[in-house]
RNA sequence: GCCGACCUGGCGCAAUUGGUAGCGCACCACUCUUGUAAAGUGGGGGUUACGGGUUCGAGUCCCGUGGUCGGCUCCA
């Protein structure tokens, strides 16, 4: 019979399987008519077949999923009472959920890993068995979670579910060499031909609880995460990547470099910035202010607390009260006759700045000539984030947003959004981030929670999309991801080690202008409602600070570095020579010091390198003689015999140009 | 919020079966006066997160509170 093998026509025997087609052992599965299948599948006439090699993305997914099966088998052997949840592959690895009486402890994880290695050595075949629903129920009768999945199969099976497919049910059995069934699981496959091919390049990483089917009202199962690779080198490089990420963790660097801390006495999620962190933060803020001023923003200020009415009118108390700190209650005072002498009130810490800016807009009547009106504030807000979600500076309870609200007429919208997006990207680039993509969050059709007419959503979404497209950046749709009050664009930035962070957001709002009856007088003399744009570039200064710390691994570029230059005399007597040079830098605003301590020069180089100072300048007799000095950089580079004028220029130029050194 | 683990000088870590807190770095002093990642000697510093309990005796065991970490859920 005839088939299409890797695109070319080929004659094969009736009943041939993938094993007959692919003799190359690195082919572990195949695409049959674009669907992933086991090699054991019998090829049908006119099928289009392409091999999946182990090292391909699809191959690694299969490897990881098969590794998850081996893990589940090991767990059920070691913990016979355990029940299976789901066990998919994920980026770089896999996990499997188990219902067990006692959560796993690290010793359990080691035992499981050891048992997995033994199972790999046993060389069990993965065998697919297609079953009817009744058969599946019988086979899985001791697996309550699997039974639940079987019941779901036809209706709301999650897209990409690894257990069941809309096409029908199947189980995968692990077959011992003697033909006995060692283990089985409900699974859509495909799998590697044999556990031996799982190899040794896997590791179990951690265990943690996870809600069954991701719903917090469901029971928590115990999830074990693992990683698996095709080669030892790939596993090692992945492990190295994790270690590298751990080394640049901003929480660790924050302590090491004395940038910020979270004193227990203050409370969870509330940071203090130390002097060195304070310099970085102030430089960030100063630069942001300068750019905002140039871009036509007006600076406003608002208090940290407000009476409840403001957030009642904005609606936040209705839908967001859980995210707010509870009120400070001022009781009303009564006189001796029981009449109210002083009205009581509830004061709230503000979780957002927009209502304040709106009140400024509303403080008098506005003309179309004033629009677009752009109000900017470094606004400190407080949100009662759940304790379990707090994370260093990136998820806190008190933060300062570089927040702006733009009030525009509908026909200004496109131009203003274009400007804002450009502005955002330029500023992010100045901070050394330059690998972006955009995400466009849009309305979910038919969901009544979204306010505003379909027409306005359509036109606003189209506008946002046009603006995003015009930026030339990759645009990823996020359907249904919009807030109920309007669509948004968010800028996602990739950092130095390829992780993505949501940075800036540009959010349209159809809700608040309505709730607050915002209006301006148009050229026609009539009143019109402005459109409101919320936007933050840093998101919050704290979070941006954390992201930058990780992006640079603490090696801030000179313009941001708390200490920019340290002078290191080769011996004490050259201290004055360096001191004089550094005075010149200081008068230019450079953050510089000369280390006169009685440590050895080598020790000073070590200390200030570990402290991530961008410019170490050294001078000894030779330099004093020749009116030169030598540069030593954080990566070990050195440039010797640099003339003093040139040295000054090198330092000032790299600070002013905001470049990394 | 949920599940689990953890909390010892500023930081990183030790402390047999419960027996009365040590080390390195940092800090301070002195000696050494130095050419590209750690000189030497000496010294100070901890009611072991907090509050209870068990015990002759608790860093160690038990209970509670707070905090941190890893996930899950959440991020309007």
XYZ file of C-alpha atoms (C1' of nucleotides) in Angstrom:
737
model
C 0.000 0.000 0.000
C 1.015 3.586 -0.507
C 1.670 6.190 2.179
C 3.312 9.574 2.471
C 6.494 9.282 4.533
C 7.985 12.646 5.516
C 6.241 14.148 2.514
C 7.305 11.639 -0.118
C 5.273 8.780 -1.456
C 6.324 5.337 -0.320
C 5.170 1.760 -0.739
C 4.918 -0.232 2.482
C 3.573 -3.592 3.549
C 0.025 -3.985 4.769
C -0.114 -3.858 8.572
C 3.232 -2.112 8.949
C 3.739 -0.059 12.104
C 5.966 2.869 12.949
C 8.592 0.385 14.063
C 8.785 -0.910 10.502
C 9.055 2.587 9.078
C 11.609 4.030 11.447
C 14.664 1.930 12.163
C 16.416 4.893 13.729
C 16.097 4.443 17.503
C 16.019 8.184 18.094
C 12.570 8.242 16.496
C 10.290 7.649 19.464
C 6.840 8.399 18.068
C 5.275 9.679 14.884
C 2.813 12.131 13.489
C 0.115 10.340 11.551
C -1.924 12.820 9.564
C -0.586 15.481 11.943
C -1.694 13.620 15.057
C 0.923 12.249 17.465
C 0.836 8.460 17.629
C 2.799 5.601 19.138
C 5.229 3.821 16.860
C 3.219 0.656 17.521
C 0.308 2.105 15.558
C -0.570 0.299 12.353
C -0.251 2.596 9.363
C -3.311 2.891 7.129
C -3.230 3.370 3.354
C -2.662 7.000 2.294
C -1.605 8.047 5.801
C 0.879 10.867 5.982
C 3.581 9.875 8.467
C 6.430 11.885 9.948
C 8.800 10.619 12.639
C 9.145 12.400 15.978
C 12.700 12.317 17.242
C 13.456 12.330 20.931
C 15.286 15.643 20.874
C 12.504 17.506 19.057
C 10.058 19.591 21.044
C 7.327 17.015 20.496
C 9.733 14.215 21.356
C 10.703 15.850 24.643
C 7.055 16.273 25.522
C 6.513 12.575 24.998
C 9.632 11.759 26.996
C 8.428 13.946 29.852
C 4.973 12.494 29.840
C 6.359 8.969 29.804
C 8.660 9.898 32.681
C 5.587 11.087 34.563
C 4.040 7.646 34.035
C 7.138 5.947 35.380
C 7.001 8.249 38.387
C 3.346 7.462 38.997
C 4.101 3.763 38.795
C 6.898 4.186 41.336
C 4.619 6.176 43.645
C 1.856 3.600 43.508
C 4.309 0.823 44.262
C 5.774 2.655 47.225
C 2.452 4.094 48.372
C -0.161 1.494 47.441
C -3.037 3.578 48.806
C -2.207 6.564 46.609
C -4.737 7.610 43.972
C -3.824 9.151 40.663
C -4.666 12.684 39.621
C -3.394 14.088 36.361
C 0.144 13.875 35.092
C 0.951 16.049 32.091
C 4.178 17.311 30.592
C 4.909 20.988 31.153
C 7.649 23.340 29.993
C 10.966 21.598 30.695
C 9.371 18.812 32.670
C 6.292 17.170 34.041
C 4.255 16.693 37.153
C 1.849 14.156 38.520
C -0.792 14.660 41.204
C -1.504 12.049 43.851
C -4.037 11.723 46.584
C -2.009 10.334 49.475
C -2.695 10.133 53.205
C 0.511 11.942 54.131
C 2.177 14.644 52.027
C 5.482 13.582 50.531
C 8.638 14.458 52.416
C 12.041 14.902 50.758
C 13.028 11.371 51.757
C 9.962 10.055 49.889
C 11.012 11.962 46.801
C 14.440 10.348 46.926
C 12.895 6.902 47.278
C 10.560 7.547 44.368
C 13.424 8.730 42.200
C 15.430 5.638 43.068
C 12.493 3.373 42.261
C 11.992 5.180 38.938
C 15.557 4.374 37.929
C 14.875 0.722 38.680
C 11.701 0.764 36.613
C 13.558 2.306 33.697
C 16.025 -0.554 33.960
C 13.178 -3.068 33.845
C 12.526 -2.199 30.246
C 8.754 -2.157 30.305
C 6.833 -1.620 27.112
C 4.200 1.124 26.949
C 1.112 -0.445 25.401
C -1.917 1.489 24.288
C -5.319 -0.125 24.730
C -8.394 1.537 23.297
C -11.332 1.000 25.602
C -15.024 1.691 25.785
C -16.345 3.904 28.525
C -17.622 0.847 30.389
C -14.242 -0.850 30.124
C -12.471 2.275 31.263
C -14.744 2.546 34.281
C -14.024 -1.076 35.152
C -10.263 -0.673 34.730
C -10.164 2.537 36.734
C -12.613 1.458 39.413
C -10.049 2.114 42.153
C -9.079 5.504 40.793
C -11.824 7.949 41.735
C -10.198 10.924 40.036
C -9.820 9.040 36.778
C -13.464 8.023 36.970
C -14.357 11.681 37.273
C -12.335 12.427 34.142
C -14.025 9.608 32.245
C -17.375 11.162 33.109
C -16.191 14.442 31.670
C -14.757 13.178 28.456
C -17.375 14.235 26.011
C -18.343 17.545 27.561
C -15.905 19.987 29.033
C -12.612 18.238 28.594
C -9.976 20.881 28.930
C -8.194 21.672 25.721
C -5.006 19.675 25.562
C -5.961 17.329 28.372
C -3.474 14.542 28.535
C -5.832 11.982 30.036
C -8.799 11.845 27.750
C -9.472 12.951 24.250
C -12.773 13.661 22.568
C -12.011 10.842 20.110
C -12.376 8.075 22.674
C -10.739 6.564 25.709
C -7.505 4.716 26.000
C -5.313 3.366 28.737
C -1.587 2.849 28.658
C -0.177 -0.233 30.263
C 3.398 -0.767 31.321
C 4.213 -4.297 30.241
C 6.988 -6.275 31.887
C 9.289 -8.305 29.622
C 7.406 -11.438 30.756
C 4.170 -9.960 29.417
C 2.522 -9.134 32.729
C 0.946 -5.740 33.216
C 2.994 -3.796 35.756
C 0.848 -0.684 35.894
C -1.688 1.271 33.894
C -3.190 4.699 33.592
C -5.977 6.364 31.708
C -4.165 8.358 29.080
C -4.488 9.571 25.537
C -0.784 9.165 24.785
C 1.366 8.841 22.876
C 4.300 7.381 24.768
C 7.818 6.205 24.206
C 7.957 2.575 23.093
C 9.708 1.471 26.282
C 10.576 2.742 29.779
C 14.224 2.132 28.941
C 14.061 5.165 26.667
C 13.112 7.365 29.605
C 16.790 7.076 30.390
C 18.512 8.578 33.357
C 18.339 12.240 32.480
C 15.490 13.141 34.765
C 15.223 14.545 38.256
C 12.376 15.084 40.683
C 12.428 18.695 41.753
C 9.866 19.327 44.452
C 6.506 18.387 45.809
C 3.680 20.695 46.724
C -0.050 20.665 47.119
C -2.324 21.492 44.217
C -6.089 21.650 44.054
C -7.779 18.901 42.085
C -8.689 20.304 38.699
C -7.315 23.677 39.757
C -10.338 24.592 41.832
C -9.722 25.838 45.335
C -12.975 24.310 46.529
C -11.663 20.877 45.630
C -9.412 18.642 47.640
C -5.704 19.317 47.522
C -3.603 16.590 45.989
C 0.137 16.222 46.351
C 1.965 17.184 43.193
C 5.492 16.098 42.381
C 7.367 18.153 39.800
C 10.181 16.728 37.740
C 12.293 17.546 34.747
C 13.462 15.225 31.978
C 15.809 15.596 29.012
C 17.185 13.626 26.127
C 20.820 13.928 27.166
C 22.826 14.384 30.322
C 24.202 17.622 28.913
C 20.693 18.997 28.444
C 19.766 18.053 32.008
C 22.952 19.607 33.360
C 22.427 22.773 31.418
C 18.870 22.994 32.689
C 20.064 22.508 36.268
C 22.697 25.160 35.675
C 19.997 27.519 34.382
C 17.980 27.019 37.547
C 21.029 27.738 39.658
C 21.792 30.822 37.628
C 18.243 32.049 38.154
C 18.589 31.394 41.882
C 21.801 33.391 41.995
C 20.113 36.411 40.483
C 17.037 36.183 42.681
C 16.341 39.773 43.695
C 15.450 38.734 47.232
C 18.906 37.258 47.714
C 20.651 40.153 45.973
C 18.578 42.646 47.930
C 20.109 41.339 51.126
C 23.612 40.824 49.746
C 23.849 44.251 48.186
C 22.024 45.937 51.058
C 19.296 47.331 48.810
C 16.057 46.636 50.674
C 14.476 44.421 53.285
C 11.131 43.301 54.638
C 11.362 43.718 58.411
C 9.012 41.302 60.143
C 8.022 44.080 62.491
C 6.395 46.029 59.668
C 4.401 43.192 58.212
C 4.297 40.924 55.188
C 4.783 42.428 51.792
C 5.920 45.823 53.050
C 9.437 46.754 51.967
C 11.903 49.314 53.209
C 14.566 50.568 50.829
C 18.034 50.957 52.309
C 20.331 53.812 51.252
C 21.853 51.893 48.323
C 18.497 50.673 47.074
C 17.250 54.186 47.684
C 19.776 55.590 45.214
C 18.691 53.196 42.496
C 15.063 53.929 43.178
C 15.580 57.673 43.219
C 17.476 57.568 39.924
C 14.662 55.509 38.402
C 12.071 57.949 39.643
C 13.997 61.058 38.649
C 14.477 59.777 35.155
C 10.849 58.781 34.868
C 9.739 62.235 36.064
C 11.957 63.925 33.543
C 10.603 61.842 30.687
C 7.024 62.337 31.768
C 7.523 66.061 31.941
C 8.917 66.065 28.419
C 5.989 63.986 27.205
C 3.408 66.461 28.381
C 2.256 64.862 31.610
C 1.129 67.008 34.519
C 2.129 66.019 38.004
C -0.488 65.571 40.676
C -0.505 64.319 44.233
C -3.152 62.556 46.240
C -3.467 61.250 49.806
C -3.030 57.639 50.856
C -6.382 57.345 52.572
C -9.896 58.309 51.742
C -13.389 58.009 53.101
C -15.392 55.107 51.832
C -17.672 57.128 49.558
C -14.967 57.539 46.962
C -14.487 53.816 46.533
C -18.208 53.252 46.752
C -18.725 55.544 43.816
C -15.858 54.010 41.882
C -17.340 50.593 42.617
C -14.163 49.186 44.137
C -15.814 48.509 47.484
C -18.373 46.496 45.628
C -16.129 44.220 43.682
C -12.680 44.641 45.168
C -13.168 44.974 48.924
C -11.413 41.635 49.513
C -8.283 43.113 48.038
C -8.361 46.166 50.277
C -7.081 46.634 53.800
C -10.038 46.827 56.182
C -11.331 50.274 57.096
C -10.288 52.569 59.900
C -13.627 53.173 61.544
C -14.357 56.557 63.035
C -17.551 56.243 65.044
C -20.030 59.054 65.055
C -20.257 61.112 68.230
C -23.617 61.889 69.775
C -24.511 64.708 72.110
C -26.500 64.189 75.362
C -29.776 64.270 73.425
C -28.650 61.515 71.111
C -28.280 63.827 68.133
C -25.284 63.398 65.870
C -22.531 65.788 66.912
C -19.942 64.405 64.543
C -20.545 62.145 61.583
C -18.679 58.835 61.670
C -16.796 57.553 58.676
C -14.804 54.612 57.344
C -11.414 55.510 55.973
C -9.631 53.170 53.575
C -6.063 52.921 52.376
C -6.268 53.452 48.643
C -5.694 50.374 46.478
C -5.513 52.539 43.372
C -5.096 56.125 42.357
C -7.621 56.552 39.590
C -10.557 57.945 41.626
C -8.326 60.700 42.979
C -7.221 61.747 39.515
C -10.821 61.673 38.443
C -11.727 64.088 41.225
C -8.996 66.408 40.004
C -10.480 66.219 36.519
C -13.886 66.970 37.983
C -12.712 69.849 40.160
C -13.911 72.243 37.475
C -15.445 72.082 34.062
C -13.130 70.960 31.326
C -12.882 72.086 27.733
C -11.948 69.915 24.791
C -9.013 72.296 24.418
C -7.480 70.805 27.579
C -7.530 67.281 26.225
C -5.692 65.053 26.155
C -5.195 65.717 29.837
C -2.440 63.552 31.254
C -2.115 63.268 35.029
C 0.868 61.528 36.498
C 1.638 60.516 40.038
C 3.980 58.208 41.882
C 1.024 56.964 43.828
C 1.465 54.664 46.792
C -1.264 52.088 47.049
C -1.992 49.287 49.484
C -3.591 46.017 48.571
C -4.354 43.172 50.894
C -2.804 40.441 48.800
C -3.373 36.939 50.131
C -0.470 35.860 52.283
C 0.435 32.962 50.022
C 0.989 35.089 46.941
C 3.481 37.565 48.381
C 6.844 37.313 46.690
C 9.774 39.640 47.331
C 9.337 42.961 45.597
C 7.329 41.520 42.738
C 4.178 40.900 44.743
C 3.757 43.180 47.740
C 1.052 44.772 49.854
C 2.337 48.311 49.683
C 3.728 49.728 46.477
C 4.200 52.861 44.489
C 2.831 52.929 40.986
C 4.127 55.215 38.285
C 0.522 55.818 37.527
C -1.013 58.077 34.935
C -4.537 58.664 33.782
C -5.206 60.160 30.419
C -8.493 61.773 29.553
C -9.040 61.922 25.823
C -11.764 62.519 23.282
C -12.743 59.513 21.194
C -11.052 60.926 18.105
C -7.824 61.499 20.008
C -7.708 57.909 21.180
C -5.663 56.380 18.404
C -3.001 59.048 18.345
C -2.714 59.139 22.108
C -2.432 55.369 22.421
C 0.260 55.333 19.779
C 2.202 57.948 21.704
C 1.772 56.145 24.993
C 2.969 52.844 23.588
C 5.992 54.493 22.012
C 6.734 56.308 25.236
C 6.481 53.116 27.254
C 8.786 51.172 24.976
C 11.381 53.939 24.859
C 11.512 54.176 28.597
C 11.788 50.432 29.058
C 14.629 50.393 26.542
C 16.430 53.074 28.520
C 16.343 50.690 31.450
C 18.028 48.019 29.375
C 15.007 45.948 28.446
C 14.668 45.579 24.719
C 13.092 42.261 23.924
C 9.342 42.739 23.982
C 6.073 41.375 22.822
C 2.598 42.752 23.331
C -0.494 41.095 24.650
C -3.928 42.325 23.691
C -6.570 41.434 26.266
C -10.044 41.518 24.869
C -13.614 40.958 25.894
C -15.164 37.566 26.240
C -18.224 37.480 24.019
C -21.518 37.089 25.745
C -20.212 37.497 29.302
C -22.481 40.026 31.008
C -19.782 41.230 33.426
C -18.270 43.470 30.758
C -19.597 47.017 30.838
C -20.009 49.268 27.819
C -21.668 48.693 24.486
C -20.423 46.196 21.938
C -19.735 49.068 19.551
C -17.413 50.887 21.900
C -15.583 47.643 22.756
C -15.188 46.850 19.104
C -13.886 50.246 18.160
C -11.571 50.484 21.171
C -10.241 46.969 20.642
C -9.672 47.690 16.965
C -7.836 50.855 17.883
C -5.628 49.080 20.401
C -4.913 46.374 17.883
C -4.006 48.865 15.186
C -1.681 50.671 17.560
C -0.099 47.409 18.647
C 0.357 46.251 15.070
C 1.919 49.558 14.124
C 4.579 49.069 16.781
C 5.936 46.180 14.755
C 6.178 43.991 17.825
C 4.806 40.514 18.085
C 1.190 40.651 19.244
C -0.264 37.817 21.273
C -4.031 37.764 21.659
C -5.468 37.202 25.121
C -9.142 36.656 24.385
C -11.390 37.054 27.396
C -8.494 38.485 29.422
C -9.753 42.044 29.536
C -10.933 43.632 32.747
C -14.679 44.114 32.826
C -14.258 47.838 32.248
C -12.161 47.825 29.091
C -9.552 46.158 26.859
C -5.828 46.566 27.414
C -2.414 46.150 25.906
C 0.306 44.852 28.135
C 3.981 44.906 27.341
C 5.820 41.698 28.138
C 9.584 41.961 28.410
C 12.112 39.154 28.232
C 14.994 39.497 30.650
C 18.650 38.591 30.297
C 17.987 34.891 30.824
C 14.887 34.737 28.684
C 12.168 34.888 31.312
C 9.179 37.048 30.495
C 7.707 39.611 32.841
C 4.540 41.569 32.383
C 5.701 45.155 32.573
C 3.631 48.057 31.408
C -0.099 48.053 30.902
C -2.207 50.415 28.862
C -5.792 49.975 29.898
C -8.915 51.560 28.487
C -11.738 52.318 30.869
C -15.388 52.751 29.877
C -16.615 52.335 33.423
C -15.221 55.088 35.611
C -16.048 58.003 33.259
C -19.626 56.780 33.436
C -19.707 56.221 37.189
C -18.219 59.633 37.894
C -20.170 61.438 35.157
C -17.019 62.779 33.608
C -17.590 65.330 30.887
C -15.935 68.002 28.891
C -17.352 70.794 26.745
C -16.760 70.115 23.073
C -16.190 72.600 20.282
C -19.920 72.318 19.617
C -20.668 73.639 23.098
C -22.223 70.349 24.149
C -21.077 68.053 26.911
C -19.270 64.852 26.015
C -17.810 61.976 27.969
C -14.043 61.545 27.760
C -12.387 58.151 27.443
C -9.981 57.272 30.180
C -6.673 55.481 29.760
C -4.908 53.995 32.760
C -1.283 53.293 32.237
C 1.747 52.365 34.287
C 5.179 51.750 32.867
C 7.019 50.218 35.734
C 3.787 48.742 36.955
C 5.029 49.375 40.420
C 8.422 50.756 41.228
C 9.013 47.908 43.646
C 8.244 45.260 41.081
C 10.270 46.974 38.371
C 13.145 47.289 40.802
C 12.961 43.552 41.448
C 12.819 42.721 37.761
C 15.764 45.001 36.955
C 17.790 43.483 39.781
C 17.243 40.030 38.291
C 17.731 41.200 34.727
C 21.125 42.661 35.622
C 21.907 40.046 38.283
C 22.783 43.021 40.471
C 25.235 44.380 37.878
C 23.361 47.621 37.413
C 24.628 49.808 34.602
C 26.635 52.807 35.797
C 23.790 55.312 35.660
C 21.770 53.168 38.113
C 24.561 51.731 40.245
C 24.438 52.995 43.838
C 28.200 53.451 43.852
C 29.573 54.139 40.387
C 33.300 54.437 40.896
C 35.669 53.242 43.597
C 39.277 54.375 43.629
C 41.754 51.758 44.816
C 45.278 52.953 45.492
C 47.922 50.318 44.960
C 49.444 51.571 48.193
C 48.331 54.160 50.702
C 50.569 56.865 49.322
C 48.663 56.962 46.029
C 45.380 57.647 47.796
C 45.695 61.407 47.379
C 46.399 61.091 43.686
C 43.185 59.096 43.227
C 41.332 61.376 45.614
C 42.093 64.344 43.435
C 40.859 62.598 40.300
C 37.714 61.487 42.087
C 36.977 65.014 43.291
C 36.701 65.954 39.649
C 34.172 63.182 39.101
C 32.223 64.071 42.206
C 31.803 67.637 41.008
C 30.104 66.150 37.932
C 27.646 64.319 40.170
C 29.320 60.924 39.988
C 28.837 58.641 42.966
C 32.444 57.884 43.784
C 34.626 57.042 46.733
C 38.266 56.178 47.333
C 38.921 53.133 49.464
C 41.572 54.207 51.977
C 41.011 51.236 54.281
C 44.086 49.206 55.188
C 42.963 46.126 53.302
C 45.180 44.806 50.543
C 44.517 46.072 47.028
C 43.493 42.555 45.933
C 41.036 42.396 48.775
C 39.526 45.728 47.779
C 39.140 44.563 44.201
C 37.386 41.478 45.433
C 35.085 43.353 47.809
C 34.013 46.040 45.383
C 33.618 43.549 42.554
C 31.315 41.468 44.727
C 29.531 44.696 45.544
C 28.986 45.137 41.776
C 30.662 48.539 41.466
C 30.933 49.207 37.703
C 34.201 51.156 37.660
C 37.154 50.271 39.838
C 40.031 52.610 39.141
C 43.500 51.761 40.343
C 46.608 53.841 40.568
C 50.157 53.233 41.736
C 53.577 54.753 41.196
C 53.589 54.094 37.474
C 50.265 55.853 37.047
C 51.149 58.779 39.211
C 54.287 59.247 37.166
C 52.509 59.043 33.808
C 49.272 60.788 34.895
C 47.245 57.698 34.129
C 45.168 55.117 35.948
C 43.859 51.676 35.213
C 40.316 50.367 34.955
C 39.159 47.121 36.410
C 35.650 45.938 35.492
C 33.235 43.585 37.191
C 33.892 40.824 34.682
C 37.642 40.933 35.289
C 38.580 43.021 32.248
C 41.246 45.616 32.798
C 42.405 48.574 30.790
C 45.728 49.989 31.911
C 47.526 53.298 31.410
C 44.459 55.386 30.648
C 45.091 59.133 30.636
C 43.151 61.068 33.275
C 41.106 63.108 30.799
C 40.183 60.010 28.887
C 39.359 58.126 32.056
C 36.968 60.839 33.121
C 35.347 60.804 29.700
C 34.916 57.030 29.761
C 33.124 57.222 33.072
C 30.938 60.224 32.323
C 30.041 59.040 28.839
C 28.854 55.645 29.953
C 26.803 57.155 32.747
C 25.188 59.704 30.477
C 24.558 57.232 27.684
C 22.927 54.808 30.157
C 24.953 51.951 28.745
C 26.123 48.837 30.493
C 29.816 48.290 31.071
C -6.518 31.799 51.810
C -4.982 26.304 51.284
C -0.974 22.192 51.742
C 3.972 21.231 53.215
C 8.825 22.660 54.858
C 11.630 26.121 57.419
C 13.033 30.383 61.229
C 20.164 29.961 65.493
C 24.943 37.003 65.983
C 24.410 41.828 60.083
C 24.970 37.555 56.167
C 25.847 32.217 55.156
C 25.886 27.902 58.135
C 27.168 24.098 62.756
C 25.421 22.018 67.382
C 25.436 13.148 69.047
C 19.765 9.942 71.735
C 17.016 16.787 75.093
C 22.813 18.212 78.930
C 23.321 24.610 79.003
C 25.212 27.711 71.768
C 30.018 27.201 67.754
C 32.398 28.358 62.611
C 33.314 31.487 58.214
C 32.431 36.278 56.214
C 31.289 41.128 57.913
C 32.445 44.532 62.204
C 36.289 46.797 65.848
C 41.639 47.238 67.338
C 46.704 46.474 66.363
C 50.774 44.847 63.056
C 52.043 44.661 57.767
C 52.362 49.212 53.112
C 51.009 46.227 49.126
C 50.125 46.460 40.738
C 44.479 43.545 39.453
C 39.205 38.452 43.279
C 40.511 37.005 50.406
C 47.680 39.493 54.728
C 48.338 38.231 60.097
C 47.028 38.526 65.327
C 43.568 39.813 68.870
C 38.534 41.495 70.258
C 33.220 42.526 70.602
C 28.490 40.686 69.252
C 23.173 35.733 69.980
C 17.361 35.839 76.408
C 18.303 30.306 69.211
C 11.288 34.600 65.566
C 7.552 35.387 69.600
C 4.151 33.314 73.561
C 2.851 29.095 76.307
C 3.651 23.840 77.777
C 6.360 18.980 78.937
C 11.084 18.051 81.636
C 15.837 18.102 86.926
C 17.257 20.340 82.203
C 14.631 22.599 75.625
C 17.983 25.578 69.850
C 16.399 20.312 69.962
C 9.870 17.569 72.073
C 4.345 19.510 72.107
C 0.608 23.662 71.254
C -0.385 28.585 69.527
C 1.068 33.273 66.973
C 4.107 35.808 63.439
C 7.421 35.538 59.360
C 9.979 33.102 55.213
C 10.279 29.464 51.237
C 8.024 25.936 47.464
C 3.550 25.092 45.018
C -1.985 25.681 44.316
C -5.719 29.392 44.021
C -5.796 34.677 43.120
C -3.747 39.333 40.674
C -10.128 43.566 39.641
